[in-house]
Structures are given as structure tokens and as C-alpha cells.
Short mmCIF file of C-alpha atoms in Angstrom, two decimals:
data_model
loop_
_atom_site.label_atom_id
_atom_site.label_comp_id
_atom_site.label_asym_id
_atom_site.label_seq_id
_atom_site.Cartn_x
_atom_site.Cartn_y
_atom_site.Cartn_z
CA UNK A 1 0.00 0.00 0.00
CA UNK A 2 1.53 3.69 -0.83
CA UNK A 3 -0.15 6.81 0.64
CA UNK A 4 -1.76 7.84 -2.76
CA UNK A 5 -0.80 8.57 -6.25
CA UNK A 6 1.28 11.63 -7.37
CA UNK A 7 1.20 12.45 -10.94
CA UNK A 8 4.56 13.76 -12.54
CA UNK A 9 4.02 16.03 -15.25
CA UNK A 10 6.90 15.98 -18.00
CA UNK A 11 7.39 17.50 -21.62
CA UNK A 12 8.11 16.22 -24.51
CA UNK A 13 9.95 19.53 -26.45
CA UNK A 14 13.04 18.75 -27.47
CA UNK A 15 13.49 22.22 -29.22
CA UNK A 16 12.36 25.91 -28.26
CA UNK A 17 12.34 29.33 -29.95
CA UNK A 18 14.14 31.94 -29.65
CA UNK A 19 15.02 35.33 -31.42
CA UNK A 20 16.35 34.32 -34.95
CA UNK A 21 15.41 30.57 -34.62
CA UNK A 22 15.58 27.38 -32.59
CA UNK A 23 17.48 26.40 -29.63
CA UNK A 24 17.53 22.87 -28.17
CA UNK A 25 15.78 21.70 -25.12
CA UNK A 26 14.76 19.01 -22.64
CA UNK A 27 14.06 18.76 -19.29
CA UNK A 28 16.65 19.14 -16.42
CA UNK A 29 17.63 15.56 -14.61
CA UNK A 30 18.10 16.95 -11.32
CA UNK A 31 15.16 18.68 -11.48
CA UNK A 32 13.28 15.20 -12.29
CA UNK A 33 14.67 13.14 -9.98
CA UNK A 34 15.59 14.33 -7.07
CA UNK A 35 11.98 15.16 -6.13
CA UNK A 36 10.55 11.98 -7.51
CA UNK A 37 13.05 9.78 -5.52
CA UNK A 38 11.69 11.81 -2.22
CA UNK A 39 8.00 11.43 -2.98
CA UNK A 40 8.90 7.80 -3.64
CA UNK A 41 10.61 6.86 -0.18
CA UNK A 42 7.95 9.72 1.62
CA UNK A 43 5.72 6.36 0.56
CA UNK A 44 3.87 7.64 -2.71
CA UNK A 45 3.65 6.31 -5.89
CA UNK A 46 4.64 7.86 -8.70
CA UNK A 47 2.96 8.42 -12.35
CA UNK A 48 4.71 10.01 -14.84
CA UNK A 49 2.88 11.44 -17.69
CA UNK A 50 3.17 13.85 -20.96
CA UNK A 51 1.37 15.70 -23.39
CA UNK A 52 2.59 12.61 -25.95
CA UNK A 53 2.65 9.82 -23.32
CA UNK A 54 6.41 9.31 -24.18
CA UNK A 55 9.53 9.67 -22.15
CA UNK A 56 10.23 13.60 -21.53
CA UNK A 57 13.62 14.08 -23.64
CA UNK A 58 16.49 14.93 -21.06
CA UNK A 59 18.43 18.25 -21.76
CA UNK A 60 21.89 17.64 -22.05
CA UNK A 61 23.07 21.12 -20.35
CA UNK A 62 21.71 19.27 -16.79
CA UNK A 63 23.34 15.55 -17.59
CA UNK A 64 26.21 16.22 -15.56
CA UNK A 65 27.73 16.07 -11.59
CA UNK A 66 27.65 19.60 -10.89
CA UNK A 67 24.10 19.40 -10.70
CA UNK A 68 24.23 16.89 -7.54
CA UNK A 69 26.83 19.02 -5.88
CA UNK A 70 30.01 17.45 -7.62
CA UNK A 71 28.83 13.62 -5.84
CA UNK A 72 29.57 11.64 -8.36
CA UNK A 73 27.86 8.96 -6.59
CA UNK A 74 24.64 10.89 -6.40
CA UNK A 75 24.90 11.39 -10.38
CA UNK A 76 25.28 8.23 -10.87
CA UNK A 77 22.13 6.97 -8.94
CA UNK A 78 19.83 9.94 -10.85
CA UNK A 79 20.80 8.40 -13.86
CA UNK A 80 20.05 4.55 -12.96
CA UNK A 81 16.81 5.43 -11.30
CA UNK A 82 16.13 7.51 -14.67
CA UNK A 83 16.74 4.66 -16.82
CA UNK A 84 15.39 1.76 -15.10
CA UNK A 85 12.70 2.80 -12.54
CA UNK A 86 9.74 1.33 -13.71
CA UNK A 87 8.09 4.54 -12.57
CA UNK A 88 10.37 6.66 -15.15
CA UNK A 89 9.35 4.17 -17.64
CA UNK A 90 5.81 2.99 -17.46
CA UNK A 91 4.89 7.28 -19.11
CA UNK A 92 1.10 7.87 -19.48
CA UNK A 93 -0.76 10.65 -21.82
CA UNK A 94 -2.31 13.18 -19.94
CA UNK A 95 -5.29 12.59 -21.47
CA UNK A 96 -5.46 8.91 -20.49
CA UNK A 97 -4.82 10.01 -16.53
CA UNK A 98 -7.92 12.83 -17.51
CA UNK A 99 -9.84 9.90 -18.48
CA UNK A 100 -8.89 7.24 -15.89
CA UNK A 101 -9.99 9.95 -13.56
CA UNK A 102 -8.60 12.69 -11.34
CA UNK A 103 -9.34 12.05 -7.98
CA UNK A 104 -7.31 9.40 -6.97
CA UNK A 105 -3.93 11.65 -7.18
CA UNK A 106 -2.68 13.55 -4.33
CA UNK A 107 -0.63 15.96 -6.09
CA UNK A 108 1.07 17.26 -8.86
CA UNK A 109 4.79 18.03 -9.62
CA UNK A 110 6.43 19.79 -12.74
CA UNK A 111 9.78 19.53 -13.13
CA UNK A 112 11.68 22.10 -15.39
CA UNK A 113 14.25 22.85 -17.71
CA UNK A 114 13.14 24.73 -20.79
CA UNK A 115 11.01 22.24 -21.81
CA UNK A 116 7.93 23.26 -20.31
CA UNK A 117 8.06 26.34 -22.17
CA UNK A 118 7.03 24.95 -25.27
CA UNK A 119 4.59 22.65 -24.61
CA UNK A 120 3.14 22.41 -21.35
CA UNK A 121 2.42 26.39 -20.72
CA UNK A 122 -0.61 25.42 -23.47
CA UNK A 123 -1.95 22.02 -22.85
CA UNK A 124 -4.99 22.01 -22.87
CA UNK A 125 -5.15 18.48 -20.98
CA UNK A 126 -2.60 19.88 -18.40
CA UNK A 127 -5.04 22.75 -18.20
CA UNK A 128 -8.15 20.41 -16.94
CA UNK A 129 -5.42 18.46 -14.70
CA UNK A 130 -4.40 21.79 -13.12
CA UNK A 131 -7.91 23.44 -12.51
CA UNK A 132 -9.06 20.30 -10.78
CA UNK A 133 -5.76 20.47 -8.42
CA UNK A 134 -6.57 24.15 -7.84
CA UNK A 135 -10.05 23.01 -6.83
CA UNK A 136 -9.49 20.28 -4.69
CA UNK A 137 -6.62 22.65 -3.09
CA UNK A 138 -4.26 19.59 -3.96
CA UNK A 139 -0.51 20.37 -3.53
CA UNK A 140 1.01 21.56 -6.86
CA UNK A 141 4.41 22.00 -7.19
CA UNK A 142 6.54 22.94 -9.68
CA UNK A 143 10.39 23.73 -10.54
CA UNK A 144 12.77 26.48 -12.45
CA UNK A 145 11.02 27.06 -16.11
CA UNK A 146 7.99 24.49 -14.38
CA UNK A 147 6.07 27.10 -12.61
CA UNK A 148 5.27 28.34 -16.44
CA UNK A 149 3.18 25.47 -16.72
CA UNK A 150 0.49 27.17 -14.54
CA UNK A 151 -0.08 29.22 -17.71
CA UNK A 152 -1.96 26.30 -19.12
CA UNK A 153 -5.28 26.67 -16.38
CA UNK A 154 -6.09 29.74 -18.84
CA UNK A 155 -9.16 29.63 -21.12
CA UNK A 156 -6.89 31.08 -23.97
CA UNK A 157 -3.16 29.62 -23.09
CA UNK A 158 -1.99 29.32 -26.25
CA UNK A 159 -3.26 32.52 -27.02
CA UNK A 160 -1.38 34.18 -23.85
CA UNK A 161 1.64 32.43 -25.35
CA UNK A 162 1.41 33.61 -28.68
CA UNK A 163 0.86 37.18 -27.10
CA UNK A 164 4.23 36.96 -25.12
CA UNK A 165 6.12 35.86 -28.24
CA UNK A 166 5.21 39.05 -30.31
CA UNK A 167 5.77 41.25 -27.29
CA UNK A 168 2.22 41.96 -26.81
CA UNK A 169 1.70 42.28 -23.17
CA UNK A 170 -1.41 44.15 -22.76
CA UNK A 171 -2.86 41.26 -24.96
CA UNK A 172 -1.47 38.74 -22.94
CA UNK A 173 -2.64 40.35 -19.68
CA UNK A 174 -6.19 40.69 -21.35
CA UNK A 175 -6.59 37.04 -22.41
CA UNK A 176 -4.77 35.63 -18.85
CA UNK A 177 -8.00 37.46 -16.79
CA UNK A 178 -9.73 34.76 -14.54
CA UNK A 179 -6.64 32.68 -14.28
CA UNK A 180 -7.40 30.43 -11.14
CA UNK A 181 -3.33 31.70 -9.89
CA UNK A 182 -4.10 34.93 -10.15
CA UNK A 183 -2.74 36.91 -6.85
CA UNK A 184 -0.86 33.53 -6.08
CA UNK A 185 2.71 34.18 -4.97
CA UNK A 186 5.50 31.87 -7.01
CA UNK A 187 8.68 31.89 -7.52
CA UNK A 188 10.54 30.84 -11.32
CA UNK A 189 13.52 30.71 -12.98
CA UNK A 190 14.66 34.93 -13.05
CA UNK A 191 15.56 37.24 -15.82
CA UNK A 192 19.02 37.43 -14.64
CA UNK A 193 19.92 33.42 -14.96
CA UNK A 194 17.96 32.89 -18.06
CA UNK A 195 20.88 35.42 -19.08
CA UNK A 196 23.11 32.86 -17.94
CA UNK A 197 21.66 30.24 -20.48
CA UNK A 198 20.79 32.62 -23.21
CA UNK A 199 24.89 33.22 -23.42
CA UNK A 200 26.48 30.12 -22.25
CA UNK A 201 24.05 27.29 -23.88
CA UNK A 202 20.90 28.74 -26.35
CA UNK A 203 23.70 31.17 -27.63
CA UNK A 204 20.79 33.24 -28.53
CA UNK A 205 17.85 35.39 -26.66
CA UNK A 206 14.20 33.89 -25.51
CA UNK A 207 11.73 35.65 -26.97
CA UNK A 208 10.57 36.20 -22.37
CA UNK A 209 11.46 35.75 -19.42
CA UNK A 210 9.26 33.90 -16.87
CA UNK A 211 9.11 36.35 -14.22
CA UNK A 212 7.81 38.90 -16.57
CA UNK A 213 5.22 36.01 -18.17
CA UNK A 214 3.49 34.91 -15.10
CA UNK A 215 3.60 38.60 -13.94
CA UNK A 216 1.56 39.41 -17.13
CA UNK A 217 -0.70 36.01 -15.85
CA UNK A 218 -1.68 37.93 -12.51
CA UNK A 219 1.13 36.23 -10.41
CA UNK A 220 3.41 37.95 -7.72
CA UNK A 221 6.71 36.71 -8.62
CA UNK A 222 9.12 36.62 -5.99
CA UNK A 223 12.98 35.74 -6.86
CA UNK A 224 16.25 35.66 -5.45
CA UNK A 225 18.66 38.30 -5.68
CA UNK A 226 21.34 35.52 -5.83
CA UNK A 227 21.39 33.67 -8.52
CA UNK A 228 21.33 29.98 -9.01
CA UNK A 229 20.95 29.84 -4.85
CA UNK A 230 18.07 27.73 -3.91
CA UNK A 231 14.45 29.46 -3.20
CA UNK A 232 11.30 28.04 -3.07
CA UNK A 233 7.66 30.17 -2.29
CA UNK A 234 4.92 28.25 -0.87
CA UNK A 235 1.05 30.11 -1.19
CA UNK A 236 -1.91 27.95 -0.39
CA UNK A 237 -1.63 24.46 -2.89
CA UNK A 238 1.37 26.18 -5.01
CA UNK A 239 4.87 25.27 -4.02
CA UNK A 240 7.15 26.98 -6.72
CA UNK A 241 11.28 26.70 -7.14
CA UNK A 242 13.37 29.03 -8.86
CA UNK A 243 16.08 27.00 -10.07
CA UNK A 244 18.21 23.59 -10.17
CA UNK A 245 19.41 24.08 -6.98
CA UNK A 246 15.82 24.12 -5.46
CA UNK A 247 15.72 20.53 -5.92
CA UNK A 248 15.89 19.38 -2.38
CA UNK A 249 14.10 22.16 -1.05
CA UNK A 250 11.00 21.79 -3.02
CA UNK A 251 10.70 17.98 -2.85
CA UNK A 252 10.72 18.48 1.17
CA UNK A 253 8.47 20.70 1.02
CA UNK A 254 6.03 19.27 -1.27
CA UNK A 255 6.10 15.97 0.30
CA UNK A 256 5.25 17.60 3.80
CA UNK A 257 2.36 19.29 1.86
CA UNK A 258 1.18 16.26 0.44
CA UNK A 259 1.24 14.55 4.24
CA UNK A 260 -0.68 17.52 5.77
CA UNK A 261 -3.30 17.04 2.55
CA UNK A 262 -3.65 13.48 3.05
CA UNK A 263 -4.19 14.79 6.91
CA UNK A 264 -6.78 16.19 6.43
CA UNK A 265 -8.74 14.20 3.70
#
């Protein structure tokens, strides 16, 4: 017997745009995971599940030791468990967890990477899967570029996406009114490290930054003036991380969300 399902929402972009073209993409290991080994041994089960139902591509900017500290030994074991864990393996559609039904997950977690940026900020199935979280006040968290994903409760998200690619923010802010985050604080990856990537791995400019996205959404962002040092914001069911190294802070903390939940059910 576990304590209850979590569902673990990955991407499937393997590419993303940016000013002048395409940049490559994926979604960050650490980011993966490190919080799905914690929600395993909190005593959850784990479902992993994407907009395609196939295995979220893994970027190769985050395949590496540094993001585990330098422990080589931790590296190693991210790796195995994301090769061979049947739970890493066994990916569902989000539309087939829609239609199996809803209820019977505790939670939700979104890794990041870029990857989310693409594809999951507009899903419409990730939508639905979000606004019944938000109603049943069941503990969403979500990591670096993840917290974008919230984008996707909107009636119009690809439309608010569209908007932020032209520069239209006015639109954007129009078509994200009666967002179900709206007035939610959250933390994402800032302006100032996507700078980081934009020079050292895209070699090329986003067409925005998160912070200023989700701010057009309704949310009050709230990042670190350090970059790349761990943060996470908590506000009612929405537990948000800024970055990689909000890993280990974020899984704590959404697994001792999820225990309070299942508290009080």
C-alpha cells in the first residue's frame, strides 16, 4: 500500500524558440529526480505522464555532476533510477490520466528545464489536470522554467503564449484574466539566470522571461537576488522553485504538503 498517487508532469519539447530561430531543449535531470526519488521513499507512488505519453527528452546542459553538488555517486544513482525505474518508464498521456480519472492523485509536480516552455504552458489536458488540483486545493508543485506550466489553467493559453512571443503584453494580460493563480505568490527561474543560459548554452535570446510572463498572468513573482541559490515560495496548494538548486528544497516541502493534505482528507 503507498499513501496515494502523485502524478509527474513531464514534456516532450526537445526544441524551443528563440530570437532568430531554434534552440535545443529538454528537461533538467536533477530537477526530475531528485523530487521523484523523495516522494517515492515519503511512501507515494509515482505516475509520470506527458502531453505525448512518451519519455520527456532529457536536456543535455543538466546531464552532468555539478548538478548533484560534484557527488559523483549521487549522479550516478539519478541516472540509474532515470533509466530503469519502472516509474520513469511505465509514461502515461495526460489525457489517459484525464480519463482514468482525477481524484485518486494527491498531487502534482512539474519539473523544469526549458522544456515546459514549449509545450506544457498550453496544454490544454494539463489545463483540466491543473484546474481540478486548484479546486481540490491539492498540492502543486513545480520547478525552475515548471512554474510556467500554470499558464496552461487559462481559457486562452496558447493565445497568452502567442501574445508573449510578439511582445504583446497588454494582450497577454487581457486574455490571462480569470486565471485560477491569479494573486498567487510563485517563484521561477529569473531574468538574470535565463541570461546565464541565453549566453552560455541557447547562444541566442528567448523571446521572455518567466518572471515577466506569469507577472503578465496575474502572479506575484518573488525571486532571489542571488542567482542559481536555492528558493522556493509556498502560497496555499502552489509550491514553486526558482532554479536547479531548489531541488531538495522543493521535494521536502512538497512531500510535507502532500502529508498535511492526506491529513486532512
Amino acid at each position: 500500500m503507498t499513501k496515494g498517487k502523485v502524478l509527474v508532469v513531464g514534456s516532450n519539447a526537445t526544441r524551443i524558440e528563440v530570437q532568430g530561430g531554434w534552440g535545443n531543449t529538454g528537461q533538467y535531470l536533477n530537477e526530475t529526480v531528485v523530487p521523484a526519488m523523495a516522494i517515492l521513499a515519503a511512501g507515494y507512488e509515482i505516475v509520470l505522464a506527458t502531453p505525448q505519453g512518451t519519455k520527456p527528452h532529457i536536456d543535455p546542459a543538466s546531464d552532468s555532476s555539478q548538478h548533484f553538488g560534484g557527488d559523483e555517486v549521487a549522479y550516478a544513482a539519478a541516472k540509474a533510477f532515470w533509466a530503469e525505474h519502472p516509474a520513469m518508464n511505465a509514461v502515461r498521456s495526460l489525457r489517459s490520466v484525464i480519463e482514468e480519472g482525477l481524484e485518486s492523485y494527491a498531487g502534482i509536480f512539474v519539473p523544469g528545464g526549458q522544456a515546459p516552455v514549449v509545450d506544457l504552458m498550453q496544454d490544454a489536458d494539463l489545463g483540466t489536470i491543473l484546474r481540478h488540483a486548484h479546486g481540490q486545493a491539492k498540492p502543486t508543485a513545480l520547478l525552475c522554467h515548471g512554474p510556467i506550466a500554470i499558464t496552461a489553467a487559462m481559457d486562452q493559453a496558447p493565445a497568452f503564449r502567442a501574445s508573449l512571443i510578439v511582445g504583446d503584453k497588454a494582450k497577454a494580460r487581457d486574455l490571462a484574466k480569470g486565471w485560477p493563480y491569479a494573486g498567487y505568490r510563485m517563484t521561477v527561474f529569473s531574468a538574470s539566470e535565463e541570461k546565464v543560459v541565453e549566453d552560455h548554452i541557447l547562444h541566442a535570446k528567448m523571446h521572455f522571461d518567466m518572471p515577466s510572463a506569469l507577472e503578465a498572468a496575474g502572479g506575484e513573482v518573488i525571486t532571489n537576488s542571488t542567482d542559481f541559490a536555492p528558493h522556493v515560495v509556498e502560497d496555499r496548494e502552489l509550491i514553486t522553485g526558482q532554479n536547479p538548486a531548489s531541488d531538495h528544497q522543493i521535494a521536502a516541502r512538497f512531500v510535507a504538503a502532500l502529508n498535511r493534505h492526506l491529513a486532512t482528507a
